[in-house]
Short mmCIF file of C-alpha atoms in Angstrom, two decimals:
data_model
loop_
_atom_site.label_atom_id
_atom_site.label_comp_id
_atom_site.label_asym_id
_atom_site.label_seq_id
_atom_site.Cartn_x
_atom_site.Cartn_y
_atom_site.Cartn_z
CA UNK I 1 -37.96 69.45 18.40
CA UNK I 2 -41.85 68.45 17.91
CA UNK I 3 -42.72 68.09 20.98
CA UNK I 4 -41.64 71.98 21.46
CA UNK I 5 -44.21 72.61 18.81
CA UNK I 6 -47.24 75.07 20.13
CA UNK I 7 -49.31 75.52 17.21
CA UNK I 8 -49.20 75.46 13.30
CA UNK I 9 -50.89 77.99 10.98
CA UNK I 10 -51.06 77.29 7.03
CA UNK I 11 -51.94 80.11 4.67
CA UNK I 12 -52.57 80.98 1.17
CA UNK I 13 -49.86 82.79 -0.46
CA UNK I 14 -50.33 84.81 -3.61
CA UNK I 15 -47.94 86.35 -5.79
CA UNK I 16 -48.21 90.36 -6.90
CA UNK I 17 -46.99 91.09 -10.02
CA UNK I 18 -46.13 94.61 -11.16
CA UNK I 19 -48.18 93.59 -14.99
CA UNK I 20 -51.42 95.48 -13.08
CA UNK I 21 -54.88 96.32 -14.76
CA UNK I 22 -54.15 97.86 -18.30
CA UNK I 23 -54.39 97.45 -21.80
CA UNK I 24 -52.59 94.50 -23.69
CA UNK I 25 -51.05 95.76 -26.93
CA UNK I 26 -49.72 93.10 -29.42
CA UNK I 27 -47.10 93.89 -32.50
CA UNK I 28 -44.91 92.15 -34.54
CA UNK I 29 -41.37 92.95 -36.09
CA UNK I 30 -41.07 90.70 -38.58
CA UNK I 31 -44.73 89.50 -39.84
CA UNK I 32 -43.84 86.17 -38.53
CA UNK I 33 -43.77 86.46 -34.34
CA UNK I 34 -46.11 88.24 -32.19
CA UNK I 35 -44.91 90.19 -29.18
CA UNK I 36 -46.88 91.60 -25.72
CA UNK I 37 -46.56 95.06 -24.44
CA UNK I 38 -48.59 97.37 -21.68
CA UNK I 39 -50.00 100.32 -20.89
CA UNK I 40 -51.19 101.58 -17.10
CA UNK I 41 -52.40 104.67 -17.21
CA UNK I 42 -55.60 106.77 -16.65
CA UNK I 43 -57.78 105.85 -19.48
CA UNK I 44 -57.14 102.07 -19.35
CA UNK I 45 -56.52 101.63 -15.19
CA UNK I 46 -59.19 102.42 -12.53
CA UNK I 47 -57.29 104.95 -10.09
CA UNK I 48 -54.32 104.99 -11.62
CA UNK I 49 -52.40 107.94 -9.23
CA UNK I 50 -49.27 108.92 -11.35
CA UNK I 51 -49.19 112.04 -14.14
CA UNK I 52 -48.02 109.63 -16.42
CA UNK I 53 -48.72 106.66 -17.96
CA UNK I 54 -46.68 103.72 -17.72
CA UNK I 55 -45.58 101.55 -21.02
CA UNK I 56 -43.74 98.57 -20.36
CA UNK I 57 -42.40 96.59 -24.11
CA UNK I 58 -42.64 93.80 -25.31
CA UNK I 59 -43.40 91.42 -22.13
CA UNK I 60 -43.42 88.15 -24.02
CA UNK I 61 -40.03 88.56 -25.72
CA UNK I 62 -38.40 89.65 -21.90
CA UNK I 63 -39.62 86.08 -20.62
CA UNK I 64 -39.75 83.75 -23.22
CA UNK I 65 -36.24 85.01 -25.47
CA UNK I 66 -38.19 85.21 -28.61
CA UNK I 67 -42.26 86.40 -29.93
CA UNK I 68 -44.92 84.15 -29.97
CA UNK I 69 -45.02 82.22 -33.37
CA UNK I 70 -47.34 83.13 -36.15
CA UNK I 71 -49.46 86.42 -35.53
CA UNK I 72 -52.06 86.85 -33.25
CA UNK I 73 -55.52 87.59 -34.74
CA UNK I 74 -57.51 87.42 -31.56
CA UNK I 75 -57.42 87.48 -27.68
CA UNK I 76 -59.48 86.88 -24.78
CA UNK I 77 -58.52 87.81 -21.32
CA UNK I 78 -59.93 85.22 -18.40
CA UNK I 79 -59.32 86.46 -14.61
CA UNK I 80 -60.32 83.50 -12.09
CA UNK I 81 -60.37 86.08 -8.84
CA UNK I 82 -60.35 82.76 -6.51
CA UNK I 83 -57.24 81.33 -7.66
CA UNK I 84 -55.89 85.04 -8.50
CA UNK I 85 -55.15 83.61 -12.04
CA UNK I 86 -54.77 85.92 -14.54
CA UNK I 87 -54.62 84.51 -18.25
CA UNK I 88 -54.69 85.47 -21.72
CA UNK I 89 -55.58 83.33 -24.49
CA UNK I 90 -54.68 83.92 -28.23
CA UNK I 91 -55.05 82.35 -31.63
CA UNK I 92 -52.96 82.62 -34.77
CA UNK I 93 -54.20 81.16 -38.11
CA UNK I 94 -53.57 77.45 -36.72
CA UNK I 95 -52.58 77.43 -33.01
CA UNK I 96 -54.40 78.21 -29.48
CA UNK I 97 -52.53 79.72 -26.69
CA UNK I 98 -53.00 80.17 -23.00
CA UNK I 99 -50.45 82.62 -21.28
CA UNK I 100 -50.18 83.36 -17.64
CA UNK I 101 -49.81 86.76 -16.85
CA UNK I 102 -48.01 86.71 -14.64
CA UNK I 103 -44.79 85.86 -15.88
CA UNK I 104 -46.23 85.58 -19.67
CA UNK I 105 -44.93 82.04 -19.24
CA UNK I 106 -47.07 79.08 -21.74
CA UNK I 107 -49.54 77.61 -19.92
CA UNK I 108 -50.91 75.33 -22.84
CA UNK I 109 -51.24 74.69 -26.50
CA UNK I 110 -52.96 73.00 -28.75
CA UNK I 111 -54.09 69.87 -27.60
CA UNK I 112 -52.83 70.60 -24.25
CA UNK I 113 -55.97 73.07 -24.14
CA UNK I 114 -58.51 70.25 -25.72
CA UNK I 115 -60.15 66.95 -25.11
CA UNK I 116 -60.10 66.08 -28.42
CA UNK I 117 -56.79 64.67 -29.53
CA UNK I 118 -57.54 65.00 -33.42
CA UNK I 119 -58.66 68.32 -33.58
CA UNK I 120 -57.36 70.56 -35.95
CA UNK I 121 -56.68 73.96 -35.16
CA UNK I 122 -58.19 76.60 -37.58
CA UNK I 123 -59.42 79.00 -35.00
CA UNK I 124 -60.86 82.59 -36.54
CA UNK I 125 -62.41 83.81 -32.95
CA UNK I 126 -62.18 83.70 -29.50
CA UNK I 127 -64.50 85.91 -26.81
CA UNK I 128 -66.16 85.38 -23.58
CA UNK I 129 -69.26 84.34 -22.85
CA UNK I 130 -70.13 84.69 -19.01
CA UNK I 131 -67.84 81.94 -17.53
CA UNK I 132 -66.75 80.11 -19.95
CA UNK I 133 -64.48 81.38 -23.34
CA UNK I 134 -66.20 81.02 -26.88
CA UNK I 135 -63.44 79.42 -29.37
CA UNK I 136 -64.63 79.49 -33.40
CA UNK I 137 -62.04 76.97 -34.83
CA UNK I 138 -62.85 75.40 -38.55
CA UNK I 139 -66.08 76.92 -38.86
CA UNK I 140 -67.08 74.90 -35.58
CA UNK I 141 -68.69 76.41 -32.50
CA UNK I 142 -66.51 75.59 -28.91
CA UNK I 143 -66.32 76.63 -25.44
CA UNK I 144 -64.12 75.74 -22.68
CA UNK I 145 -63.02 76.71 -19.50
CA UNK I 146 -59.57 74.63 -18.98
CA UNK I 147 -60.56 72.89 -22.06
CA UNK I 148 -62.18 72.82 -25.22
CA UNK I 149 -64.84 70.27 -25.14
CA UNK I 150 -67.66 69.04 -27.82
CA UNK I 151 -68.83 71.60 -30.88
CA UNK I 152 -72.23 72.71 -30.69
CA UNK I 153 -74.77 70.81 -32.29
CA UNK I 154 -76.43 71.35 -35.84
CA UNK I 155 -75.36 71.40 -39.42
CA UNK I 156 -73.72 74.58 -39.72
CA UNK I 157 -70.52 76.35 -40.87
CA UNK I 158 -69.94 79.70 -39.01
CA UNK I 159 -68.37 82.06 -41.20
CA UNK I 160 -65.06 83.65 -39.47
CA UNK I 161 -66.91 85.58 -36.64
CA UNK I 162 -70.20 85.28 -34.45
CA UNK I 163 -71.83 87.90 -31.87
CA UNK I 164 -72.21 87.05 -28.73
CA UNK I 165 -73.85 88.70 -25.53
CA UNK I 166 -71.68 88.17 -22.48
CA UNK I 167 -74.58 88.33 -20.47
CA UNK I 168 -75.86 85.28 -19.05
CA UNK I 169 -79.22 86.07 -19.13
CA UNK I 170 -81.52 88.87 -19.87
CA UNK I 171 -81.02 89.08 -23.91
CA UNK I 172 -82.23 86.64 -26.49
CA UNK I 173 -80.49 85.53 -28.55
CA UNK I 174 -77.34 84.92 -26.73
CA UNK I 175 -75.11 84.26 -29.96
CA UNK I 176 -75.80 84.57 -33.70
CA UNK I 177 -73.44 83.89 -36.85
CA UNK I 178 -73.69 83.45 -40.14
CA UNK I 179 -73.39 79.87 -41.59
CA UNK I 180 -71.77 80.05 -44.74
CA UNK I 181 -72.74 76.69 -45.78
CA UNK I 182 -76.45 77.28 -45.61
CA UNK I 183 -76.23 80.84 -46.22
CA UNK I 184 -78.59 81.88 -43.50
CA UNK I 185 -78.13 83.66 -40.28
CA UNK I 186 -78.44 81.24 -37.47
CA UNK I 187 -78.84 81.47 -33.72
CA UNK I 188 -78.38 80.02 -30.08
CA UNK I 189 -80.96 80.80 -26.99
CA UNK I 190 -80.51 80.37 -23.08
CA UNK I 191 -77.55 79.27 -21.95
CA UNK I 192 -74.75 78.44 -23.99
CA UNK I 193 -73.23 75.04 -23.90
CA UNK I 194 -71.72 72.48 -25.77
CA UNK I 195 -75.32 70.59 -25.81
CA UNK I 196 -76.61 73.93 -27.20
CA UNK I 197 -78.26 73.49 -30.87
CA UNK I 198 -77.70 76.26 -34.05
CA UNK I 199 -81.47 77.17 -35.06
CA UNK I 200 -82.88 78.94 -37.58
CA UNK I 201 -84.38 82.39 -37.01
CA UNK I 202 -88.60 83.10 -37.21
CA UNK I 203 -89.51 85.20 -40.24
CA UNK I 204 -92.64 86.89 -40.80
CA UNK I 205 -92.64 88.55 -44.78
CA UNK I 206 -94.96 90.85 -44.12
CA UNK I 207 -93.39 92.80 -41.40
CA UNK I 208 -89.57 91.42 -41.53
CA UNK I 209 -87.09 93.84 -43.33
CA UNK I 210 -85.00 90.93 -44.35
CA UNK I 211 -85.37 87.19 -44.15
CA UNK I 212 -82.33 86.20 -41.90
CA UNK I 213 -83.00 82.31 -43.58
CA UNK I 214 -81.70 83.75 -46.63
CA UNK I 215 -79.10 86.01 -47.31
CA UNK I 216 -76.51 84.81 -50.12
CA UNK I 217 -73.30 84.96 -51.57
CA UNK I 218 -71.81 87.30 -49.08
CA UNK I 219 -69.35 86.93 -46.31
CA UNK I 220 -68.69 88.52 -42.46
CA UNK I 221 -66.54 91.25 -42.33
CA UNK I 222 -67.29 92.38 -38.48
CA UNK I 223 -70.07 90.88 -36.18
CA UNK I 224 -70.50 92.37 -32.48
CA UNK I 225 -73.42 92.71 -30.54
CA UNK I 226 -74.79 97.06 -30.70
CA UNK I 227 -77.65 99.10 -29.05
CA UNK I 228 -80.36 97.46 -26.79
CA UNK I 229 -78.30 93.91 -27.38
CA UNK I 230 -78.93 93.59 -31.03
CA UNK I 231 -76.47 91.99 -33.08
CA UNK I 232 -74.68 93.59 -35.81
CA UNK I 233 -72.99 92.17 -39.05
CA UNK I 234 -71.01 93.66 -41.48
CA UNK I 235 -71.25 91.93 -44.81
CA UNK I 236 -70.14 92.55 -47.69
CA UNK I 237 -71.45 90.33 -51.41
CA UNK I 238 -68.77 88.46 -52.86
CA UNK I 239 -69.59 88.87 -56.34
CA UNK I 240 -70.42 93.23 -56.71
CA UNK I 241 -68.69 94.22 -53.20
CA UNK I 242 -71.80 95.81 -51.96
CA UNK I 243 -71.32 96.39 -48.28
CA UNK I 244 -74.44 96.14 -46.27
CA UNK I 245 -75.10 96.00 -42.16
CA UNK I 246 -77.84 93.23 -41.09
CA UNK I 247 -79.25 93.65 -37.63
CA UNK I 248 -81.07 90.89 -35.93
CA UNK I 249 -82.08 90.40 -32.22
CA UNK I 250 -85.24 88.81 -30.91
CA UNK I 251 -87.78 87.62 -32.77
CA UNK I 252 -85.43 87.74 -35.38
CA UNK I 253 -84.24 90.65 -38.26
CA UNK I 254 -84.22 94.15 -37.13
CA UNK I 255 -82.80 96.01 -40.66
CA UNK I 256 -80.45 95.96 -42.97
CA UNK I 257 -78.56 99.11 -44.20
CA UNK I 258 -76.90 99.37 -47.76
CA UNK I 259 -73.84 101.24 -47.01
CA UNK I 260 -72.78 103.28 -50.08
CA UNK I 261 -69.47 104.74 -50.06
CA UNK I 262 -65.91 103.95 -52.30
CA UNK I 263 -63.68 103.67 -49.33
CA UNK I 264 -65.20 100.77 -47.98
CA UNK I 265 -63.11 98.58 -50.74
CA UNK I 266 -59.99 100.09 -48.97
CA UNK I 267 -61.37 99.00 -45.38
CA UNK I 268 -58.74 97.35 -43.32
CA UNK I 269 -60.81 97.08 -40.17
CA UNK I 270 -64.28 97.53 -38.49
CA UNK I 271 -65.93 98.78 -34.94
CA UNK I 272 -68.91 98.11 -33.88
CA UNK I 273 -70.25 100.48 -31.01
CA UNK I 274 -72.22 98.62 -27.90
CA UNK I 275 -73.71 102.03 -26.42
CA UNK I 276 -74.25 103.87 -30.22
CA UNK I 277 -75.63 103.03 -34.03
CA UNK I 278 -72.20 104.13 -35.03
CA UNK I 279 -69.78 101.94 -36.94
CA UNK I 280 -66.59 103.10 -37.42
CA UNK I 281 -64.22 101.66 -40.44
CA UNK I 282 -60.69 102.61 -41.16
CA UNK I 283 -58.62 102.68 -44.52
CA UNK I 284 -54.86 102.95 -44.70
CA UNK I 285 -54.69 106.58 -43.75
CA UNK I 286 -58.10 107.40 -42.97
CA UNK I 287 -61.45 106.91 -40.09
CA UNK I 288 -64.64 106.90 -41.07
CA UNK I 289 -68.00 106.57 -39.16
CA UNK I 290 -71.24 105.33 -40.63
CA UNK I 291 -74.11 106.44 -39.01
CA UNK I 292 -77.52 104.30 -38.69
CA UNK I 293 -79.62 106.67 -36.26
CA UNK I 294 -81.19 108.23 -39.55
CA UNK I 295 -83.73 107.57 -41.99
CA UNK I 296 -80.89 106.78 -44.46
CA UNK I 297 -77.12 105.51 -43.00
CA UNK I 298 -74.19 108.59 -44.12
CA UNK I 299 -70.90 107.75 -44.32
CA UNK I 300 -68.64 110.55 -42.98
CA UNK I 301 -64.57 110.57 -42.82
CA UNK I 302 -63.75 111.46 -38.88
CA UNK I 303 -59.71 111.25 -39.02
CA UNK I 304 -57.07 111.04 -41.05
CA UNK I 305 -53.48 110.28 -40.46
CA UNK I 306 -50.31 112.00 -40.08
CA UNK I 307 -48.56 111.80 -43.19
CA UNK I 308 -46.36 108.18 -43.74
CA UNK I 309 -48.53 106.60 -41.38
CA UNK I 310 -50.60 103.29 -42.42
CA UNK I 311 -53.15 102.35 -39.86
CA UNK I 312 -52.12 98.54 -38.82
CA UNK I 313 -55.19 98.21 -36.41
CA UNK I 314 -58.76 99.65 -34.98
CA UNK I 315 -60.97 98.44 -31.81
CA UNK I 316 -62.83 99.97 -29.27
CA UNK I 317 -61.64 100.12 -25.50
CA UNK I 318 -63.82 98.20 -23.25
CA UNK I 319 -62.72 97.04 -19.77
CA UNK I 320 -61.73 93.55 -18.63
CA UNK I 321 -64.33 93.51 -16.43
CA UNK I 322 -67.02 94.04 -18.43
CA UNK I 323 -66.02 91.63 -20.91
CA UNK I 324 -65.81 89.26 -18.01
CA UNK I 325 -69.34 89.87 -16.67
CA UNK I 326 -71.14 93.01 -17.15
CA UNK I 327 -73.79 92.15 -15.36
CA UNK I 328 -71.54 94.02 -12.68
CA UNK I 329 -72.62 96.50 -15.26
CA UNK I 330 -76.00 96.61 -14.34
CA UNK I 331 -76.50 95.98 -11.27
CA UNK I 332 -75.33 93.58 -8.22
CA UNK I 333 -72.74 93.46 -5.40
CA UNK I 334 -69.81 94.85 -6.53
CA UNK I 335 -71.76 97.19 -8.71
CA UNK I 336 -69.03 99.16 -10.82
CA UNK I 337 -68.91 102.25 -12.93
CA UNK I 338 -66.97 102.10 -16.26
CA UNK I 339 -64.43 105.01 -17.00
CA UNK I 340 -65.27 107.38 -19.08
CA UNK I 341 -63.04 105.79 -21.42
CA UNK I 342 -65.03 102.60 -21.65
CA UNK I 343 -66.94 102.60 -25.11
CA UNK I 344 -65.97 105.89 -25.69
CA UNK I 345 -61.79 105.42 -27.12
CA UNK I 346 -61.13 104.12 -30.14
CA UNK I 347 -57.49 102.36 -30.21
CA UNK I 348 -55.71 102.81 -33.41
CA UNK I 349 -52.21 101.32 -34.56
CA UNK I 350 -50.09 102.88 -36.85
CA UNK I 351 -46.67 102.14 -38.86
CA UNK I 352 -44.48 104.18 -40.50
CA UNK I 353 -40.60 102.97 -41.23
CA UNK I 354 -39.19 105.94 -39.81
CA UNK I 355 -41.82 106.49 -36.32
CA UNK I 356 -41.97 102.29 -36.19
CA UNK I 357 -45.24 101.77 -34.42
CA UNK I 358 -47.90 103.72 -32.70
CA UNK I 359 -51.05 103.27 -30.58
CA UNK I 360 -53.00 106.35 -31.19
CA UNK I 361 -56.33 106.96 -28.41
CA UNK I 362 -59.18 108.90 -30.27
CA UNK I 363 -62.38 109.86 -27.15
CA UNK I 364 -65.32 110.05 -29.08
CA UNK I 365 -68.01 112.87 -27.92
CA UNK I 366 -71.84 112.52 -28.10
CA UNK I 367 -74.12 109.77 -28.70
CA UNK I 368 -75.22 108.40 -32.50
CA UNK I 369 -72.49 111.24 -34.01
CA UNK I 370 -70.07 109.63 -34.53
CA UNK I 371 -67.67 112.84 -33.51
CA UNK I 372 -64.24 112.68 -32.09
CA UNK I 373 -62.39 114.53 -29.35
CA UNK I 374 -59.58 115.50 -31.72
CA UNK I 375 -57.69 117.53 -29.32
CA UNK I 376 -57.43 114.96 -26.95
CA UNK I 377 -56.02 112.38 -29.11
CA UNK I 378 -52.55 110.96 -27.36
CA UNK I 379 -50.04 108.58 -28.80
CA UNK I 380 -47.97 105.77 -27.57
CA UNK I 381 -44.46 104.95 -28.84
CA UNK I 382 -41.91 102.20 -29.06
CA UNK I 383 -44.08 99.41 -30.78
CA UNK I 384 -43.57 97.39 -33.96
CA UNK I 385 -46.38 97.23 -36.06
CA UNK I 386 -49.70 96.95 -33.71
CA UNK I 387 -51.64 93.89 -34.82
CA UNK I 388 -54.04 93.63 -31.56
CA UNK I 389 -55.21 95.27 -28.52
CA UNK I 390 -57.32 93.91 -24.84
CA UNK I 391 -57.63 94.89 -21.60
CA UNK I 392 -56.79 93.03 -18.56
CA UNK I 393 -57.43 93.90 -14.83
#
């Protein structure tokens, strides 16, 4: 009865899944769906305690009866520690996704995840940007946090990618792209938001290497932010192919590198190293890194395939929590030190019709070399054909 009541106590109950801190790796079976695997083990999970590493297939299939439709051509993981909310966004060619992780059930698409009722969805990007996630959708710059609000201002057409420093202060600029319309490199200073305005860079032809205000006729292959928070673009001139690497940061361009080498017109994929002036491409077969650190870039082949393999996919591993905030990087309570894998392990799908698919871990040794650990390499089986890779914690 009440009256026999003594006390009450209310609590907040959270539930554990076994999907821990790992890396997310996304394939497809039929060029049409998109699937979700992971890996735990001890070069994508912090203390990981068993010999060896745990794989667990295909996720999104298990819980939903079927892939995601369309395939996934980017991800961004969000972790909101207060709520113990773990999600994962992802784009195809015309769709946004949020999944929760911890059942992979579908949190929201489309317009459930905007404000805007009318908006079309032609997203090319997604990333974070401190707390909030950067969304690049018909050449239009977005952020949201439970929904995507108002572009950013100016008149502007970002070209597929943009670079962005996590960071929420401490490095200027904070984003750069290239607007295809105007066919100039264009920026965004202190802190990002909707309100923020696209501005042209300063240019000074006497000292300049390039002038970021024009640069024509070309388009982005790969933009990420490198070395001493610079940002880097791969570009490459739509009329002769020419392939160059445009660095900007702050006042405005750095250099530009013309990168000379045949292969490049058989690149399938680009990396752009954070901690290095390394930038790693790969071919169907083959890995190749071009090095900037010298008085003239080389182009040098690194890895190449076991035979009937067709590389599907290249990236970098860097850890959730960095790409969260890595100002814990720095400095801070909660200061953390990355694994040695962090920056350092290129991830690499590959499909053959008889192996199926294959997620291939390459260390890389030394600084500005561009060398790998090749007799460390390890491989991961049971995929379809890897089409994306992210961490989560």
């Amino acid at each position: 009865m009440k009256e026999d009541l003594v006390y009450s106590v209310m609590w907040t109950v959270y539930i554990q899944t076994s999907y821990g801190e790992g890396l997310l790796v996304l394939d497809t079976k039929d060029d049409a769906t998109t699937d979700i695997s992971l890996i735990m083990g001890k070069d994508f999970t912090e203390k990981y305690d068993k010999d060896n590493p745990t794989t667990m297939h295909h996720l999104y299939s298990l819980h939903n009866e079927k892939g995601i439709d369309g395939l996934v051509n980017s991800t961004c993981f969000e972790h909101v520690k207060q709520q113990n909310r773990k999600t994962l966004y992802t784009i195809t060619n015309n769709s946004l996704m949020a999944l929760d992780l911890l059942d992979f059930s579908t949190v929201g698409k489309n317009l459930d995840l905007s404000y805007d009722d009318e908006l079309i969805f032609k997203p090319t990007q997604l990333s974070n940007q401190s707390n909030v996630i950067l969304f690049i959708n018909n050449g239009e710059i977005r952020f949201f946090r439970t929904k995507i609000t108002v572009s950013v201002s100016g008149d502007y057409t970002v070209d597929k990618y943009v670079s962005v420093v996590r960071e929420t202060s401490g490095v200027e600029p904070r984003l750069v792209f290239y607007d295809k319309k105007n066919q100039c490199f264009k920026k965004l200073d202190g802190y990002i938001a909707a309100r923020s305005i696209a501005n042209p860079f300063t240019y000074n032809a006497s000292t300049d290497p390039f002038d970021p205000n024009n640069v024509t006729n070309v388009e982005t292959l790969k933009a990420n932010v490198g070395p001493s928070g610079n940002h880097y673009f791969v570009m490459r001139n739509k009329t002769t192919g020419k392939v160059q690497i445009y660095v900007l940061g702050k006042p405005g361009a750095k250099n530009v590198y013309d990168i000379s080498s045949p292969e490049l017109d058989e690149a399938i994929g680009f990396v752009i190293c954070e901690n290095q002036e390394v930038v790693y491409f790969a071919t169907k077969n083959k890995i190749y890194a071009i090095l900037l650190a010298g008085a003239t870039p080389r182009v040098e082949l690194r890895y190449t395939m076991p035979a009937g393999e067709e590389i599907t996919h290249i990236d970098m591993f860097r850890q959730a929590w960095y790409l969260l905030n890595p100002r814990t990087y720095v400095s801070g309570v909660g200061y953390k030190v990355p694994m040695d894998s962090h920056e350092m392990l290129l991830l690499v799908g590959s499909y053959s019709p008889t192996n199926k698919g294959k997620l291939y871990t390459i260390p890389l040794t030394g600084i500005n070399t561009g060398n790998i650990d090749e007799a460390n390499i390890k491989s991961y089986g049971g995929f379809d054909k890897i089409i994306g890779t992210v961490a989560q914690e």
